[in-house]
């Protein structure tokens, strides 16, 4: 029988592929680094590359009880409704409305499989809401690679706006104006900042809202590290400015409750003027949710207890530990002459550090730095050139066990001194 041509697109670089952003995830990069670890090194590996809070923090007992009770009740063994259990949507609407000048209704809340699926849904919904081949979204640089990867999957073009390290990683607002055009659908912001550890002031967020409204696109705010703040700026949700510009916020229980494996997140429409509704984007969001999978029903059943029964002290205990870890990390990095952290982290669990490779022998860039560091010192950092487009920067996670963090920073210092030029 004669073979028919396969009906796939050829996997060659065509013009469309060139326009697409590269798809690389943080996990891929850290997995690659792990292959360079020296198996004969008896010291523990210090994992400062990929953030999983559950390796260090354990959720409060009341949170674990909530999910056990939900399962034992046998009330949540069914398929959930496509947008989430009504009781779960109500509980989340109440929880988030505490931070807003207006109340969200349960209909503004859509449950997702972690914040990750909320990113997928909003990218797909945006792509479906336009016929323009030049449809694009604005993403921060540095930012979260998954935003970029999912934009590519949805065939959206990506344009990067800069965050300014010497201005506390605020958005270069003047530059955004020049980047956007009539095909710009949304500007994504990440606050508190991953990977920079920044926390935007309310004035800055208001400027973002006013600019987006003037230029005609919506704001999507990834607030996965919501309330992980320990500097002078308190966390303010972008949703506060929902009456200036429609805001879609995305979030999850992964970080605040240290349970990323439970996979419960949400997407909120902060839209008191019903612009998303009228423009049809809400309908597209609902359409995308209808054809995707849902977070497991028992976790949805537990969410009102998870949100309602966690005591304030439980969070502040964790935030206090993270604050101390951020201090330690920042102070130790300051002692290493080849490294520079332009902005002390104020939130999230990350900071971004610039390498002065010109002072280092036999190390040419951030990737080589991280590969050798993994091999010689069993310390994993994220090479930000490869993973985040920030050449010769590295991202460090400081939310790890304090003695392990100290140990990792001592090894980092020894590594830098060993590779210094003109020793
Ligand atoms: C961790 C993280 C996510 C993913 O959250 P999940 O709930 O684990 O899917 C999304 N965005 C940012 C900025 C994050 O740090």
XYZ file of C-alpha atoms and ligand atoms in Angstrom:
438
model
C 0.000 0.000 0.000
C 1.380 3.376 -0.908
C 2.107 5.578 2.089
C 0.104 8.735 2.354
C 1.846 11.924 3.455
C 1.362 12.428 7.174
C -1.039 15.242 7.851
C 1.177 17.152 10.261
C 2.824 20.473 9.756
C 6.502 20.060 9.005
C 8.596 20.758 12.075
C 10.781 23.321 10.392
C 11.356 26.931 11.323
C 8.860 28.869 9.306
C 7.992 32.509 9.649
C 5.285 31.842 12.218
C 7.603 29.786 14.408
C 10.160 32.545 14.379
C 7.588 34.973 15.678
C 6.633 32.676 18.509
C 8.358 33.070 21.852
C 10.539 30.203 22.964
C 8.908 27.643 25.204
C 11.144 26.820 28.118
C 10.043 26.142 31.658
C 11.862 26.622 34.937
C 11.447 22.959 35.710
C 13.262 21.975 32.519
C 16.179 24.217 33.412
C 16.504 22.991 36.999
C 16.151 19.362 35.871
C 19.019 19.954 33.466
C 21.137 21.440 36.275
C 20.448 18.442 38.511
C 22.157 16.251 35.931
C 25.368 18.174 36.618
C 25.364 17.428 40.360
C 28.379 15.502 41.560
C 27.136 12.207 42.991
C 30.252 11.850 45.145
C 29.478 15.062 47.042
C 28.155 13.895 50.415
C 26.747 17.294 51.375
C 23.021 17.931 50.977
C 21.912 19.568 47.751
C 20.768 23.151 48.369
C 17.776 23.681 46.083
C 17.483 27.426 45.513
C 16.284 27.104 41.922
C 12.714 25.850 41.768
C 10.167 27.047 44.325
C 8.052 24.504 46.116
C 6.999 25.903 49.498
C 5.791 22.485 50.658
C 9.370 21.278 50.990
C 9.785 23.699 53.873
C 6.371 24.723 55.221
C 3.490 22.500 56.198
C -0.102 23.709 55.917
C -1.847 24.429 59.262
C -3.701 21.453 60.789
C -7.095 23.104 60.174
C -6.338 23.136 56.450
C -5.488 19.431 56.428
C -8.617 18.706 58.490
C -10.737 20.605 55.955
C -9.788 18.253 53.172
C -10.096 15.115 55.317
C -13.581 16.228 56.402
C -14.568 16.961 52.813
C -13.601 13.451 51.734
C -15.185 11.761 54.783
C -18.467 13.582 54.203
C -18.854 11.736 50.869
C -20.602 14.867 49.605
C -17.883 15.673 47.123
C -17.375 12.507 45.119
C -19.351 13.876 42.175
C -18.142 15.694 39.082
C -18.041 19.394 39.900
C -19.905 22.008 37.814
C -17.661 23.474 35.074
C -16.911 26.728 36.896
C -16.693 25.315 40.388
C -19.028 24.362 43.237
C -21.326 27.306 44.094
C -20.256 27.092 47.767
C -16.588 27.299 46.754
C -17.163 30.253 44.436
C -19.069 32.048 47.205
C -16.307 31.434 49.761
C -13.629 32.738 47.410
C -15.721 35.786 46.445
C -16.038 36.671 50.146
C -12.354 36.083 50.816
C -11.089 38.263 47.957
C -13.676 40.999 48.471
C -12.020 41.820 51.812
C -9.189 43.383 49.798
C -11.396 45.270 47.353
C -13.408 48.501 47.512
C -16.429 46.635 46.075
C -17.780 43.116 46.470
C -17.197 40.396 43.903
C -20.109 38.078 43.274
C -19.674 34.289 43.105
C -20.275 34.684 39.353
C -16.985 36.599 39.083
C -15.089 33.574 40.425
C -13.978 30.657 38.240
C -12.172 27.718 39.821
C -9.103 26.372 38.056
C -6.493 23.679 38.462
C -3.967 25.920 40.212
C -2.943 29.334 39.001
C -1.329 27.499 36.096
C -4.654 26.582 34.510
C -5.938 30.105 35.092
C -3.029 31.302 32.908
C -3.999 28.772 30.225
C -7.656 29.785 30.320
C -7.070 33.525 30.094
C -4.567 33.151 27.234
C -6.967 30.928 25.279
C -9.914 33.229 25.982
C -7.946 36.277 24.827
C -6.864 34.483 21.650
C -10.456 33.468 20.911
C -11.709 36.998 21.391
C -9.890 38.435 18.370
C -9.507 37.645 14.677
C -6.357 39.678 14.325
C -3.250 37.710 13.275
C -1.175 40.313 15.113
C -2.930 39.778 18.440
C -0.431 40.292 21.227
C -0.006 40.460 24.976
C 2.489 42.460 27.014
C 4.548 40.490 29.514
C 7.086 41.697 32.076
C 10.782 41.120 31.612
C 11.886 39.508 33.811
C 8.718 37.483 34.255
C 7.272 34.020 34.673
C 8.191 31.750 31.719
C 4.885 29.924 31.829
C 3.039 33.086 30.721
C 5.198 33.181 27.643
C 4.920 29.482 26.944
C 1.137 29.574 27.156
C 0.886 32.679 24.992
C 2.755 30.702 22.335
C 0.385 27.745 22.714
C -2.527 30.138 22.149
C -0.811 31.696 19.121
C -0.537 35.087 20.758
C 2.489 37.241 20.098
C 4.441 38.397 23.113
C 5.965 41.819 23.662
C 8.116 42.402 26.705
C 8.106 45.507 28.805
C 11.002 46.089 31.167
C 11.000 46.135 34.923
C 13.543 48.624 36.246
C 15.954 47.117 38.813
C 17.185 50.449 40.127
C 13.607 51.602 40.717
C 12.558 48.656 42.833
C 11.671 46.672 39.700
C 8.779 48.975 38.882
C 7.318 48.843 35.389
C 8.890 51.079 32.755
C 5.507 52.650 32.023
C 6.747 55.055 29.354
C 8.057 52.165 27.300
C 4.761 50.251 27.471
C 3.091 52.950 25.441
C 5.504 52.432 22.536
C 5.180 48.649 22.693
C 1.433 48.370 22.443
C -0.752 48.770 19.385
C -4.394 48.260 18.368
C -3.873 44.471 18.551
C -2.709 44.476 22.171
C -5.267 42.567 24.190
C -3.823 42.583 27.681
C -0.944 43.563 29.869
C 0.139 40.931 32.392
C 1.636 41.999 35.679
C 3.049 39.836 38.468
C 2.652 41.258 41.947
C 4.278 40.416 44.333
C 7.039 39.880 41.825
C 8.374 36.561 40.722
C 11.373 36.612 40.070
C 12.327 40.007 41.536
C 10.716 40.011 44.966
C 9.160 43.408 44.294
C 5.840 44.678 45.629
C 4.120 47.451 43.692
C 2.737 50.481 45.508
C -0.927 51.335 45.079
C 0.099 54.512 43.210
C 2.047 52.446 40.693
C -0.855 50.047 40.209
C -3.223 52.939 39.667
C -0.898 54.315 36.970
C -0.923 50.885 35.311
C -4.721 50.941 35.344
C -4.968 54.449 33.908
C -2.469 53.674 31.174
C -4.184 50.418 30.195
C -7.504 52.200 29.987
C -6.034 54.957 27.816
C -4.394 52.429 25.486
C -7.431 50.136 25.374
C -6.350 46.812 26.837
C -7.184 44.939 30.020
C -4.835 44.046 32.878
C -4.244 40.449 33.941
C -2.681 40.326 37.400
C -0.893 37.162 38.517
C -1.047 37.428 42.304
C 0.197 33.934 43.150
C 2.326 35.312 46.006
C -0.473 37.457 47.352
C 0.184 38.523 50.955
C 3.762 37.243 50.856
C 4.994 40.717 51.686
C 7.440 41.776 54.352
C 8.786 45.183 53.294
C 7.352 48.681 53.436
C 4.761 48.207 50.660
C 1.669 46.248 51.677
C 0.064 43.952 49.114
C -2.614 45.691 47.067
C -4.630 43.696 44.576
C -4.827 45.113 41.054
C -8.540 44.387 41.360
C -8.793 47.540 43.505
C -8.568 49.452 40.208
C -11.202 47.360 38.453
C -13.390 50.417 38.006
C -10.618 52.164 36.037
C -9.874 49.206 33.764
C -11.221 45.651 33.672
C -8.856 43.412 35.642
C -8.596 39.643 35.584
C -6.765 38.371 38.646
C -5.394 34.863 38.910
C -4.307 33.157 42.073
C -4.283 29.866 43.964
C -3.869 28.303 47.389
C -0.490 26.881 46.313
C 1.814 29.465 47.834
C -0.028 30.973 50.792
C -1.004 27.569 52.157
C 2.117 25.729 50.916
C 0.043 23.104 49.102
C 0.928 23.422 45.398
C 0.106 19.752 44.917
C -3.558 20.304 45.770
C -4.013 22.171 42.492
C -6.695 24.654 43.398
C -6.649 28.112 41.886
C -9.030 30.722 40.587
C -9.599 33.358 37.990
C -11.552 36.472 38.988
C -13.187 39.096 36.833
C -12.838 42.435 38.612
C -15.143 44.334 36.379
C -17.677 46.543 38.195
C -18.550 48.288 34.898
C -19.311 44.966 33.130
C -16.935 45.720 30.270
C -15.631 42.143 30.057
C -19.207 40.946 29.978
C -20.167 43.317 27.155
C -17.003 42.684 25.163
C -17.645 38.941 25.189
C -14.428 38.000 27.003
C -16.369 36.538 29.940
C -18.199 34.277 27.500
C -14.877 33.118 26.045
C -13.530 32.391 29.538
C -16.616 30.313 30.285
C -16.291 28.554 26.925
C -12.661 27.631 27.608
C -13.524 26.350 31.095
C -16.317 24.218 29.646
C -13.819 22.280 27.548
C -11.117 21.810 30.176
C -10.748 19.793 33.332
C -11.729 20.941 36.832
C -10.013 20.935 40.203
C -11.014 17.812 42.192
C -14.355 18.213 43.949
C -13.151 17.398 47.517
C -10.704 20.291 47.376
C -13.467 22.569 46.153
C -15.604 21.262 49.010
C -12.850 22.076 51.509
C -12.068 25.573 50.309
C -14.487 27.480 52.529
C -12.908 25.877 55.607
C -9.394 26.380 54.222
C -10.035 30.097 53.767
C -12.140 30.537 56.872
C -10.311 28.491 59.479
C -6.698 29.471 58.938
C -5.758 31.771 61.799
C -4.039 35.060 60.948
C -1.074 34.077 63.171
C -0.483 31.021 61.009
C 0.223 33.159 57.965
C 2.212 35.762 59.812
C 4.442 33.043 61.278
C 5.371 31.891 57.781
C 5.812 35.433 56.479
C 8.113 36.218 59.440
C 10.316 33.222 58.575
C 10.436 34.311 54.931
C 11.305 37.872 55.962
C 14.274 36.612 57.976
C 15.375 34.358 55.126
C 15.206 37.323 52.712
C 17.371 39.388 55.103
C 19.931 36.613 55.434
C 20.088 36.094 51.705
C 20.353 39.785 50.875
C 23.061 40.426 53.489
C 25.175 37.417 52.482
C 24.952 38.334 48.795
C 26.148 41.856 49.642
C 29.318 40.330 51.082
C 30.207 38.684 47.767
C 31.897 41.237 45.495
C 31.005 39.468 42.247
C 27.275 39.557 42.925
C 24.880 42.472 43.079
C 21.268 42.528 44.197
C 19.873 45.938 43.158
C 16.755 45.722 45.271
C 16.166 44.058 48.600
C 13.185 41.733 48.190
C 9.937 42.996 49.699
C 7.736 40.078 48.793
C 7.364 36.637 47.203
C 10.199 34.187 47.882
C 12.640 35.229 45.176
C 15.394 37.641 44.416
C 17.325 38.402 41.297
C 21.085 38.828 41.476
C 23.439 40.176 38.816
C 26.711 38.373 38.174
C 29.820 40.305 37.327
C 31.314 37.611 35.100
C 34.167 39.876 34.036
C 35.664 39.341 37.505
C 35.391 35.570 37.246
C 37.851 33.261 35.608
C 36.599 30.473 33.303
C 32.947 31.478 33.670
C 31.389 33.286 30.744
C 27.727 33.529 31.562
C 24.943 32.708 34.026
C 24.426 29.212 32.633
C 28.059 28.253 33.019
C 28.011 29.778 36.509
C 25.012 27.658 37.544
C 26.274 24.444 35.939
C 29.644 24.719 37.691
C 28.030 25.749 40.963
C 25.783 22.664 40.853
C 28.724 20.442 40.016
C 31.220 21.810 42.525
C 29.017 22.914 45.419
C 25.704 21.052 44.987
C 23.839 24.364 45.031
C 21.096 24.898 42.455
C 20.294 28.446 41.323
C 18.211 29.429 38.325
C 20.264 30.842 35.432
C 18.093 33.805 34.519
C 19.636 34.316 31.088
C 18.443 30.944 29.887
C 15.205 30.758 31.879
C 14.074 34.401 32.027
C 15.927 36.243 29.250
C 18.067 38.122 31.801
C 21.608 37.416 30.690
C 24.091 37.099 33.543
C 21.511 37.248 36.284
C 20.510 34.388 38.585
C 17.313 33.888 40.540
C 17.614 32.725 44.137
C 14.814 31.282 46.255
C 15.221 32.066 49.912
C 12.219 30.175 51.349
C 14.166 27.121 52.408
C 15.208 25.779 55.774
C 17.395 28.545 57.379
C 20.469 26.414 58.120
C 20.371 24.964 54.605
C 20.082 28.490 53.179
C 23.094 29.662 55.222
C 25.046 26.609 54.115
C 24.153 27.250 50.452
C 25.212 30.900 50.666
C 28.541 29.975 52.276
C 29.175 27.514 49.449
C 28.185 30.167 46.892
C 30.688 32.586 48.380
C 33.462 29.985 48.400
C 32.672 29.130 44.798
C 32.894 32.771 43.691
C 36.208 33.324 45.473
C 37.637 30.125 44.008
C 36.782 31.299 40.499
C 37.916 34.894 40.959
C 40.363 36.368 38.479
C 43.725 37.456 39.956
C 43.303 35.464 43.136
C 3.788 29.496 41.408
C 3.292 30.471 40.429
C 2.250 30.138 39.545
C 1.637 28.770 39.489
O 0.793 28.552 40.548
P 0.083 27.103 40.788
O -1.043 27.397 41.655
O 1.109 26.235 41.425
O -0.328 26.580 39.458
C 1.808 31.106 38.664
N 2.359 32.328 38.640
C 3.367 32.686 39.454
C 3.923 34.065 39.382
C 3.869 31.765 40.380
O 4.890 32.120 41.179
